[in-house]
XYZ file of C-alpha atoms in Angstrom:
686
model
C 25.028 0.429 -47.357
C 22.148 1.968 -49.343
C 20.379 3.013 -46.123
C 23.603 4.567 -44.782
C 24.134 6.409 -48.056
C 20.582 7.816 -48.000
C 20.975 8.820 -44.340
C 24.289 10.561 -45.106
C 22.801 12.379 -48.112
C 19.786 13.544 -46.107
C 22.024 14.684 -43.218
C 24.250 16.572 -45.614
C 21.213 18.229 -47.197
C 19.894 19.247 -43.800
C 23.256 20.629 -42.772
C 23.474 22.730 -45.863
C 19.858 23.981 -45.789
C 19.512 27.652 -44.662
C 18.221 28.497 -41.190
C 15.083 30.694 -40.986
C 14.775 33.660 -38.608
C 11.823 36.033 -38.277
C 12.618 39.609 -37.172
C 9.433 41.153 -35.788
C 9.768 44.935 -35.272
C 7.212 46.947 -33.275
C 7.407 50.029 -35.497
C 7.788 50.932 -39.157
C 11.159 50.876 -41.032
C 11.654 54.667 -40.882
C 11.588 54.724 -37.097
C 15.054 55.859 -36.011
C 15.349 53.256 -33.280
C 14.892 50.603 -35.978
C 17.660 52.285 -37.985
C 20.020 51.400 -35.137
C 18.796 48.131 -33.724
C 18.151 46.385 -37.075
C 21.682 47.088 -38.456
C 23.079 45.699 -35.187
C 21.172 42.453 -35.809
C 22.208 42.303 -39.473
C 25.904 42.833 -38.579
C 25.919 39.424 -36.857
C 23.699 37.300 -39.103
C 25.496 36.065 -42.220
C 24.275 35.257 -45.712
C 23.567 31.650 -44.757
C 20.617 32.874 -42.619
C 17.227 33.302 -44.320
C 16.012 36.445 -42.495
C 12.383 37.653 -42.831
C 11.618 41.156 -41.424
C 8.073 42.203 -40.470
C 7.164 45.728 -39.234
C 4.034 45.969 -37.003
C 3.562 49.773 -37.311
C 2.536 50.099 -33.659
C 3.377 53.804 -33.615
C 0.081 54.349 -35.520
C -2.167 51.547 -34.242
C -1.970 49.391 -31.153
C -4.181 47.315 -28.922
C -5.947 43.945 -29.194
C -7.795 44.722 -32.433
C -4.512 45.627 -34.120
C -2.912 42.471 -32.776
C -5.844 40.389 -34.092
C -5.440 41.834 -37.584
C -1.714 41.141 -37.518
C -2.368 37.568 -36.361
C -4.654 36.940 -39.318
C -2.110 38.461 -41.702
C 0.835 36.428 -40.344
C -1.285 33.265 -40.246
C -1.920 33.726 -43.942
C 1.670 34.707 -44.813
C 3.539 32.077 -42.776
C 1.198 29.068 -42.754
C 3.831 27.045 -44.685
C 6.916 28.537 -43.009
C 8.749 27.103 -40.050
C 11.116 29.571 -38.312
C 14.046 28.392 -36.200
C 14.228 31.572 -34.087
C 12.148 34.762 -33.753
C 13.778 38.088 -32.829
C 11.572 40.951 -31.588
C 12.293 44.634 -31.059
C 10.505 46.777 -28.430
C 7.610 45.931 -26.127
C 4.702 45.719 -28.645
C 6.270 42.863 -30.633
C 7.029 40.915 -27.455
C 3.431 41.365 -26.124
C 2.052 40.303 -29.508
C 3.997 37.022 -29.327
C 2.875 36.471 -25.724
C -0.656 36.235 -27.165
C -0.082 34.563 -30.537
C 3.326 32.755 -30.593
C 1.868 29.360 -29.737
C -0.825 29.778 -32.399
C 1.422 31.085 -35.184
C 4.861 29.597 -34.381
C 4.430 26.876 -31.757
C 7.649 25.853 -29.987
C 9.784 28.502 -31.720
C 12.406 30.187 -29.462
C 12.051 33.972 -29.082
C 14.870 36.486 -28.481
C 13.729 40.036 -27.635
C 15.526 43.372 -27.474
C 14.568 47.017 -26.894
C 12.118 46.023 -24.124
C 11.672 48.664 -21.461
C 10.985 48.072 -17.755
C 11.899 44.422 -17.842
C 11.043 42.571 -14.635
C 12.335 39.185 -13.579
C 8.893 37.501 -13.521
C 7.907 38.803 -16.969
C 8.751 35.448 -18.654
C 7.400 33.279 -15.835
C 4.593 31.783 -17.912
C 6.378 31.987 -21.263
C 8.987 29.259 -21.928
C 11.605 29.506 -24.715
C 11.905 33.300 -24.255
C 15.124 35.245 -23.597
C 16.685 38.485 -24.776
C 18.250 41.870 -24.042
C 16.396 44.345 -21.832
C 16.543 48.059 -22.563
C 17.152 50.251 -19.544
C 16.512 53.892 -20.288
C 18.241 56.013 -17.678
C 15.854 58.928 -16.942
C 17.473 59.551 -13.575
C 20.976 59.686 -15.066
C 19.809 62.125 -17.746
C 18.220 64.434 -15.138
C 21.332 64.319 -12.946
C 23.505 65.261 -15.942
C 21.140 68.118 -16.811
C 21.330 69.433 -13.247
C 25.135 69.328 -13.333
C 25.347 71.620 -16.342
C 22.193 73.635 -15.444
C 22.305 73.765 -11.610
C 19.619 76.515 -11.404
C 17.004 74.302 -13.080
C 13.605 74.241 -11.300
C 11.090 73.151 -13.949
C 11.057 70.037 -16.118
C 8.675 69.608 -19.062
C 8.401 65.890 -19.961
C 6.779 65.137 -23.340
C 5.341 61.580 -23.332
C 3.247 59.559 -25.776
C 0.937 57.004 -24.097
C -0.633 55.788 -27.305
C 1.804 52.847 -27.544
C 2.668 50.102 -25.086
C 6.287 51.331 -25.052
C 5.048 54.864 -24.316
C 2.956 53.602 -21.434
C 5.936 51.765 -19.928
C 8.140 54.827 -20.325
C 5.468 56.919 -18.544
C 5.519 54.526 -15.620
C 9.321 54.733 -15.492
C 9.021 58.532 -15.530
C 6.582 58.453 -12.616
C 9.055 56.413 -10.567
C 11.807 58.907 -11.342
C 9.671 61.982 -10.532
C 9.241 60.772 -6.942
C 13.039 60.811 -6.539
C 13.298 64.499 -7.575
C 10.016 65.938 -6.225
C 11.787 67.814 -3.447
C 13.967 69.678 -5.952
C 12.170 69.916 -9.328
C 8.697 70.809 -10.511
C 7.556 68.372 -13.211
C 4.975 69.076 -15.884
C 4.111 65.949 -17.932
C 2.641 66.646 -21.352
C 0.796 63.647 -22.858
C 0.035 64.672 -26.413
C 1.134 64.145 -30.019
C 0.050 67.574 -31.196
C 3.095 69.492 -32.374
C 1.562 72.934 -31.890
C 0.713 72.170 -28.258
C 4.172 70.800 -27.510
C 5.885 73.720 -29.239
C 3.711 76.274 -27.447
C 4.386 74.763 -24.024
C 8.154 74.655 -24.628
C 8.364 78.284 -25.770
C 6.336 79.364 -22.720
C 8.720 77.786 -20.198
C 10.749 80.056 -17.877
C 14.514 80.281 -18.270
C 15.258 77.962 -15.336
C 13.602 75.029 -17.142
C 14.625 71.976 -19.191
C 12.692 69.726 -21.593
C 12.750 65.928 -21.381
C 11.669 64.720 -24.835
C 10.251 61.172 -24.533
C 7.734 61.212 -27.364
C 9.057 59.551 -30.532
C 6.427 61.009 -32.886
C 4.461 64.265 -33.164
C 1.513 65.141 -35.371
C 0.806 68.319 -37.296
C -2.685 68.700 -38.871
C -3.288 64.977 -38.402
C -0.069 63.855 -40.117
C 2.919 62.325 -38.396
C 6.115 64.380 -38.550
C 9.382 62.395 -38.703
C 11.324 62.433 -35.456
C 14.276 64.299 -36.915
C 12.089 66.975 -38.465
C 9.853 67.526 -35.400
C 12.855 67.596 -33.025
C 14.668 70.099 -35.188
C 11.573 72.355 -35.402
C 11.128 72.345 -31.608
C 14.745 72.989 -30.643
C 15.488 75.517 -33.387
C 13.294 78.225 -31.846
C 13.752 77.212 -28.205
C 16.228 78.749 -25.770
C 15.426 75.994 -23.256
C 17.822 72.980 -23.193
C 16.189 69.765 -24.485
C 17.333 66.352 -23.220
C 16.394 62.772 -24.121
C 17.339 59.127 -23.525
C 17.531 57.912 -27.162
C 20.331 58.899 -29.520
C 17.663 58.988 -32.223
C 17.228 62.645 -31.292
C 20.941 63.466 -31.338
C 22.077 65.883 -34.011
C 18.653 67.575 -34.262
C 18.900 70.099 -31.449
C 19.068 67.842 -28.365
C 21.656 69.015 -25.828
C 22.342 65.474 -24.606
C 21.443 62.751 -22.180
C 22.164 59.195 -21.110
C 21.408 57.335 -24.348
C 20.576 53.694 -24.958
C 22.707 52.019 -27.658
C 20.294 50.317 -30.081
C 23.068 48.893 -32.286
C 24.691 47.069 -29.354
C 21.301 45.702 -28.212
C 20.556 44.342 -31.677
C 24.000 42.797 -31.932
C 23.672 41.079 -28.544
C 20.220 39.692 -29.453
C 21.533 38.328 -32.793
C 24.410 36.555 -31.018
C 21.900 34.893 -28.684
C 19.863 33.749 -31.709
C 22.983 32.233 -33.303
C 23.728 30.347 -30.081
C 20.231 28.842 -30.205
C 20.732 27.830 -33.854
C 23.972 26.112 -32.817
C 22.032 23.959 -30.351
C 22.358 25.819 -27.079
C 19.176 25.564 -24.954
C 17.244 28.791 -24.377
C 17.298 28.091 -20.636
C 21.100 28.438 -20.693
C 20.852 31.965 -22.149
C 19.760 34.287 -19.323
C 18.225 37.662 -20.083
C 20.784 40.477 -20.384
C 19.282 43.075 -18.055
C 22.094 45.620 -18.081
C 21.971 47.891 -21.091
C 24.875 49.723 -22.665
C 24.138 53.409 -22.052
C 26.407 56.409 -22.745
C 26.355 60.015 -21.541
C 26.539 62.064 -24.750
C 26.333 65.825 -25.455
C 26.100 67.783 -28.688
C 28.843 70.431 -28.879
C 26.808 72.618 -31.250
C 23.901 72.863 -28.774
C 26.234 73.518 -25.858
C 27.708 76.416 -27.819
C 24.257 77.695 -28.833
C 23.076 77.727 -25.224
C 26.395 79.016 -23.814
C 27.012 75.929 -21.684
C 30.734 75.665 -20.849
C 32.454 72.316 -21.512
C 34.087 72.286 -18.089
C 30.648 71.800 -16.505
C 30.140 68.438 -18.205
C 30.645 65.219 -16.194
C 34.041 63.579 -16.720
C 32.611 60.497 -18.476
C 30.804 62.599 -21.092
C 31.171 61.959 -24.807
C 30.972 65.098 -26.963
C 29.844 64.847 -30.577
C 30.176 67.472 -33.315
C 33.059 69.021 -31.430
C 35.227 71.037 -33.821
C 38.462 69.244 -34.320
C 41.570 71.472 -34.082
C 43.162 72.055 -37.435
C 46.200 69.997 -36.515
C 44.114 67.084 -35.178
C 41.708 67.169 -38.121
C 44.378 67.445 -40.748
C 47.211 65.813 -38.848
C 47.987 63.378 -41.651
C 47.985 66.163 -44.211
C 50.086 68.392 -41.965
C 52.682 65.685 -41.498
C 52.488 64.787 -45.160
C 53.114 68.446 -46.057
C 55.970 68.663 -43.542
C 57.500 65.468 -44.878
C 57.115 66.700 -48.452
C 58.740 70.033 -47.545
C 61.521 68.215 -45.700
C 61.937 65.908 -48.670
C 62.033 68.871 -51.067
C 64.526 70.694 -48.833
C 66.728 67.619 -48.592
C 66.381 67.128 -52.350
C 67.289 70.779 -52.992
C 70.231 70.471 -50.595
C 71.533 67.391 -52.348
C 70.860 68.957 -55.745
C 72.889 72.003 -54.739
C 75.540 69.714 -53.279
C 75.430 67.634 -56.445
C 75.702 70.730 -58.643
C 78.682 71.989 -56.643
C 80.233 68.532 -56.698
C 79.545 68.294 -60.421
C 81.062 71.744 -60.945
C 84.175 70.724 -59.017
C 84.269 67.448 -60.912
C 83.938 69.268 -64.244
C 86.754 71.622 -63.225
C 88.866 68.644 -62.199
C 87.990 66.884 -65.457
C 89.042 69.946 -67.451
C 92.279 70.122 -65.490
C 92.878 66.415 -66.014
C 92.066 66.784 -69.708
C 94.613 69.578 -69.958
C 97.160 67.487 -68.085
C 96.354 64.473 -70.220
C 96.630 66.518 -73.393
C 99.988 67.901 -72.233
C 101.195 64.452 -71.202
C 100.118 62.946 -74.524
C 101.811 65.761 -76.394
C 105.075 65.536 -74.430
C 105.245 61.729 -74.452
C 103.946 61.407 -77.996
C 101.476 58.842 -76.642
C 98.059 57.917 -78.049
C 95.199 56.353 -76.070
C 92.965 53.948 -77.946
C 89.604 52.345 -77.244
C 88.218 49.508 -79.365
C 84.472 48.714 -79.534
C 84.898 45.093 -80.625
C 81.225 44.564 -81.511
C 80.839 47.664 -83.688
C 84.429 47.602 -84.908
C 85.022 51.254 -83.952
C 88.605 52.061 -82.966
C 88.941 55.452 -81.263
C 92.326 57.155 -80.863
C 92.825 60.003 -78.372
C 95.959 62.127 -78.634
C 96.801 65.764 -77.986
C 94.440 66.619 -80.856
C 91.776 64.618 -78.947
C 89.470 62.034 -80.525
C 89.454 60.369 -83.906
C 87.442 57.221 -84.678
C 88.192 54.813 -87.541
C 87.125 51.288 -88.444
C 89.244 48.429 -87.150
C 89.794 47.130 -90.711
C 91.277 50.502 -91.727
C 93.746 50.385 -88.837
C 94.661 46.780 -89.671
C 95.479 47.727 -93.261
C 97.770 50.546 -92.038
C 100.145 48.050 -90.335
C 103.322 47.147 -92.230
C 102.715 43.939 -94.246
C 105.677 42.186 -92.585
C 104.267 42.901 -89.099
C 100.525 42.586 -89.734
C 100.066 38.850 -89.281
C 102.038 38.710 -86.052
C 100.173 41.685 -84.542
C 96.744 40.269 -85.467
C 97.719 36.908 -83.967
C 98.889 38.588 -80.746
C 95.521 40.381 -80.447
C 93.595 37.162 -81.097
C 95.613 35.272 -78.484
C 94.736 37.911 -75.887
C 91.032 37.940 -76.855
C 90.967 34.152 -76.470
C 92.470 34.462 -72.988
C 95.925 33.015 -73.684
C 97.684 36.141 -72.417
C 97.025 38.593 -69.619
C 97.482 41.575 -71.893
C 98.505 42.564 -75.390
C 101.942 44.072 -76.100
C 103.652 44.585 -79.450
C 106.130 46.687 -81.423
C 105.360 47.159 -85.102
C 105.491 49.574 -88.003
C 102.464 51.589 -89.046
C 101.776 54.167 -91.739
C 101.816 57.660 -90.244
C 99.814 60.733 -91.267
C 102.779 61.839 -93.396
C 102.698 58.506 -95.301
C 105.935 57.404 -93.585
C 106.517 54.149 -91.718
C 106.907 54.729 -88.004
C 107.636 52.312 -85.209
C 105.072 52.154 -82.372
C 104.780 50.297 -79.112
C 101.209 49.226 -78.294
C 99.787 47.704 -75.105
C 96.189 46.969 -74.188
C 93.747 44.805 -72.312
C 90.122 43.640 -72.527
C 88.102 45.697 -70.029
C 84.517 44.601 -70.718
C 82.723 41.328 -71.433
C 79.125 40.452 -72.318
C 76.887 38.010 -70.430
C 78.484 35.104 -72.340
C 81.985 36.219 -71.223
C 82.824 37.313 -74.771
C 85.123 40.389 -75.000
C 83.265 43.497 -76.171
C 85.721 46.296 -75.367
C 89.479 46.669 -75.291
C 91.563 49.724 -74.406
C 95.239 50.645 -74.210
C 98.041 52.999 -75.300
C 100.196 53.485 -78.379
C 103.647 55.105 -78.121
C 105.792 56.345 -81.006
C 109.191 54.590 -80.678
C 110.615 55.474 -84.108
C 113.440 57.547 -82.624
C 114.253 54.759 -80.189
C 114.431 52.246 -83.024
C 116.728 54.503 -85.033
C 118.906 54.993 -81.975
C 119.019 51.243 -81.412
C 120.195 50.722 -84.981
C 122.943 53.264 -84.412
C 123.910 51.543 -81.152
C 124.072 48.210 -82.980
C 126.185 49.715 -85.717
C 128.531 51.188 -83.141
C 128.526 47.887 -81.244
C 129.315 45.952 -84.434
C 132.097 48.331 -85.339
C 133.517 48.078 -81.834
C 133.334 44.301 -81.978
C 135.122 44.387 -85.335
C 137.767 46.682 -83.864
C 138.233 44.481 -80.810
C 138.382 41.406 -83.033
C 140.921 43.081 -85.321
C 142.982 44.131 -82.327
C 142.902 40.597 -80.965
C 143.941 39.183 -84.360
C 146.538 41.792 -85.297
C 147.792 42.683 -81.846
C 147.499 39.901 -79.300
C 147.557 37.254 -82.035
C 150.808 38.568 -83.544
C 152.413 38.888 -80.116
C 151.463 35.351 -79.213
C 152.822 34.156 -82.583
C 156.156 35.895 -81.876
C 156.293 34.266 -78.451
C 155.616 30.918 -80.086
C 158.571 31.386 -82.524
C 160.909 32.372 -79.694
C 159.757 29.415 -77.606
C 160.387 27.062 -80.560
C 163.889 28.481 -81.120
C 164.679 28.135 -77.405
C 163.396 24.566 -77.475
C 165.831 23.685 -80.327
C 168.780 25.180 -78.473
C 167.979 23.303 -75.302
C 167.514 20.067 -77.221
C 170.961 20.482 -78.843
C 172.465 20.749 -75.376
C 170.302 17.931 -74.032
C 168.981 20.221 -71.335
C 166.189 19.043 -69.056
C 164.297 22.349 -69.529
C 163.597 21.466 -73.189
C 160.444 19.594 -72.098
C 159.081 22.612 -70.202
C 159.716 24.858 -73.177
C 157.817 22.390 -75.374
C 154.836 22.575 -72.988
C 154.922 26.384 -73.020
C 155.075 26.343 -76.817
C 152.036 24.054 -76.973
C 150.042 26.304 -74.605
C 150.955 29.363 -76.638
C 149.735 27.636 -79.809
C 146.415 26.864 -78.091
C 146.112 30.506 -76.969
C 146.813 31.638 -80.539
C 144.002 29.337 -81.780
C 141.521 30.576 -79.163
C 142.460 34.175 -79.894
C 141.878 33.640 -83.615
C 138.532 31.944 -82.931
C 137.500 34.768 -80.569
C 138.551 37.332 -83.171
C 136.556 35.548 -85.844
C 133.521 35.488 -83.520
C 133.760 39.181 -82.771
C 134.631 40.162 -86.309
C 133.553 37.809 -89.091
C 135.315 38.457 -92.381
C 133.380 40.791 -94.656
C 133.383 38.108 -97.303
C 131.757 35.740 -94.805
C 129.301 38.227 -93.305
C 126.923 37.969 -96.248
C 126.681 34.162 -96.047
C 124.746 33.240 -92.894
C 124.920 29.438 -93.370
C 128.709 29.548 -93.729
C 128.993 31.811 -90.668
C 126.782 29.518 -88.544
C 128.652 26.375 -89.564
C 131.995 28.053 -88.865
C 130.671 29.214 -85.479
C 129.813 25.588 -84.637
C 133.251 24.408 -85.728
C 135.049 27.015 -83.610
C 132.832 26.184 -80.601
C 133.567 22.469 -81.088
C 137.296 23.074 -81.307
C 137.245 25.293 -78.251
C 134.927 23.281 -75.943
C 135.127 19.821 -77.501
C 131.401 19.360 -78.210
C 129.584 17.431 -80.920
C 127.638 19.476 -83.434
C 125.459 19.243 -86.544
C 124.221 21.842 -89.013
C 121.195 21.607 -91.362
C 120.411 24.229 -93.955
C 117.638 24.404 -96.529
C 119.436 25.899 -99.518
C 116.226 27.616 -100.664
C 116.625 30.004 -97.728
C 118.604 33.043 -98.820
C 118.955 36.110 -96.575
C 120.253 39.291 -98.197
C 119.733 41.845 -95.399
C 123.110 42.301 -93.685
C 121.454 43.593 -90.490
C 119.286 40.467 -90.255
C 122.313 38.216 -90.896
C 124.338 39.937 -88.186
C 121.560 39.760 -85.548
C 120.795 36.096 -86.310
C 124.483 35.260 -86.007
C 124.764 36.883 -82.598
C 121.492 35.229 -81.424
C 122.983 31.837 -82.389
C 126.282 32.733 -80.721
C 124.494 33.682 -77.450
C 122.386 30.490 -77.577
C 125.545 28.351 -77.995
C 127.178 30.138 -75.068
C 124.102 29.501 -72.844
C 123.942 25.823 -73.878
C 127.559 25.224 -72.847
C 127.819 27.615 -69.892
C 124.408 27.028 -68.235
C 122.929 23.972 -69.965
C 126.083 21.815 -69.647
C 125.403 20.461 -73.150
C 127.924 18.306 -75.097
C 125.932 18.158 -78.338
C 124.416 21.075 -80.251
C 122.583 21.327 -83.584
C 121.619 24.367 -85.668
C 118.883 24.327 -88.357
C 117.986 27.063 -90.839
C 114.801 26.354 -92.831
C 111.469 27.835 -94.005
C 107.868 26.912 -93.056
C 104.525 28.550 -93.977
C 106.280 31.540 -95.519
C 108.466 32.087 -92.436
C 112.218 31.568 -91.966
C 113.156 29.688 -88.791
C 116.546 29.570 -87.076
C 116.549 26.782 -84.492
C 119.271 25.863 -81.953
C 118.863 22.588 -79.993
C 121.050 21.106 -77.274
C 121.053 18.030 -75.016
C 121.777 19.923 -71.808
C 119.831 20.074 -68.545
C 117.214 22.449 -70.059
C 116.045 25.866 -68.987
C 114.442 25.905 -65.493
C 110.770 26.986 -65.179
C 111.722 29.696 -62.681
C 114.824 30.862 -64.531
C 115.671 34.557 -64.149
C 115.908 36.562 -67.369
C 119.598 37.466 -67.586
C 121.533 39.857 -69.766
C 122.155 37.229 -72.468
C 118.454 36.351 -72.800
C 117.514 40.029 -72.871
C 120.108 40.598 -75.600
C 118.652 37.772 -77.700
C 115.093 39.126 -77.346
C 116.251 42.624 -78.128
C 118.032 41.499 -81.310
C 114.936 39.493 -82.381
C 112.652 42.489 -81.869
C 115.085 44.665 -83.850
C 114.565 42.581 -86.996
C 110.842 41.958 -86.310
C 111.378 38.335 -85.329
C 109.638 36.211 -82.706
C 111.971 34.501 -80.215
C 110.793 31.338 -78.430
C 112.779 29.449 -75.775
C 111.424 26.218 -74.332
C 112.436 22.838 -72.966
C 112.855 19.938 -75.341
C 110.434 17.025 -75.278
C 112.998 14.652 -73.780
C 115.924 16.847 -72.778
C 117.785 20.066 -73.456
C 116.616 23.455 -74.684
C 115.155 24.641 -78.001
C 115.735 28.249 -79.104
C 113.801 29.304 -82.218
C 113.807 32.650 -84.013
C 110.930 33.085 -86.520
C 110.833 36.007 -88.938
C 109.663 37.214 -92.339
C 112.459 37.114 -94.919
């Protein structure tokens, strides 16, 4: 187990250790080709790779002596370093490793890129080598130049043979010249001297082109950067300059078929990663087909008056001015969308303003109508903020806000408790709405009757009422009229009762006397009809009794009308005599009622309740109680009938009872008994 643990730990350490790659570049870091090919390599290799970059500087020194010096330097620098893969750029680095790889880095795989004129047998004697060949297309560049400059006769080719890459490029140029010798006259200039190159270019005839193949020029013994030297040459030249490396692009070159250094570096790095992942070098064949593109500089085409329609179809044009719409398409659409948005916003604002204006006009009209309606109907709207306690009244004089406590104190003392209880019952959810008739102190310090109705219209998150609204209607005139109607009704009842007693009663009494006298005569003669006359006499007596009872019910004696207990007990007695029912009467003698109106209405409520018990409840036993409880006087009528149905319709008698109760400020309750019958209770302040 210990051995396995050590083996696992060592394997894990190896797996996590970084892999080492050496990037050996033929030229110095500022060389433009390196600025393309090296970023391509770096775009593939991640942070887990330990990458060491060495620049050979072969653009200044080359040959065996230079290679020997580099060997000694690298032997000193890397004597303790083992690389997993070596990547080279351009021909010089690859030739250097052909000589010294086995001495410096024995057995290390090599991946090359940027190598010109690659031949299939190049790696015959060099195992563990593969890579990406660079194919500069001199022929393609010349063909493109002839397409756009068909009258071309002379070609000036500037070549540098001081480097191995330059020598290979010269050999490639020689092969290409043979293919165009029947059409073009070539002049090959092998020099680094800027003045010589510039002088030759400016001396060329108009039907000439320049093929720039020299990466570096010298002025007074100092190297001039490629960009600077290219720009100096092309700036004063009217002759089109072409090349095969996009290093020159943007500095006066018209165009050419350009090698893509970034893609070459990327492809070489992917091959190196495959080797690190364990793939044999032999399974990675050399990529011999480069990625070249035909590219032209729009600015130089314009400068030299070369029309765009002469360019080959596959051409890529750089620096071409982008049409305003294409260049700023996003901004154009953004501006259009913003303008459309603003226009739509303005439209809806105008529409909203017009709608608001119409709404305000309608509101003013409705306010006028409401004000007129409130004034005509003598109605007040009210809105109660339950949380803040603000009670707002809106009438024809519009708004007035008071505290709820102030309004409560303005209610008549006899009505206040009942009204507050009704409101509380609605707030607690025991009723669908709030309705009440009560007296309240008016602005003129007079008591006026009002009808109020309202409902909770807003609740908080805990379902607690926070707002209630409704109406208040002045019903003082109606109440006064009702009193007059009751007075008239009472007087009419008295008159009818008097007429029954004095008229029909006296007539029936006379008939009774005559029937009695006739009965005596028939008895003295022993006539058979005497029995029939006796029956008629008995029926007349019963009619006289019922008439008297009906008269007493319609018109109690004035002496009796101030004694409610006596009137109620007498009412029970008459009902018992008439309908043959059992009855009982209970009266708490501490209850004294002095208001004649209250006595009269309570009497008629009891009378209507007795009638309902016998007529509809089929009762044969009725009791009446008159007592006090919690400062209230209660009149209660109980029977043993069938009880009031749950779906009973509210008839004229029930409406009359409720109306009479409301008239004296009483609360009327009608419900089924616990076991049987019906209980009618009238509760009021005495």
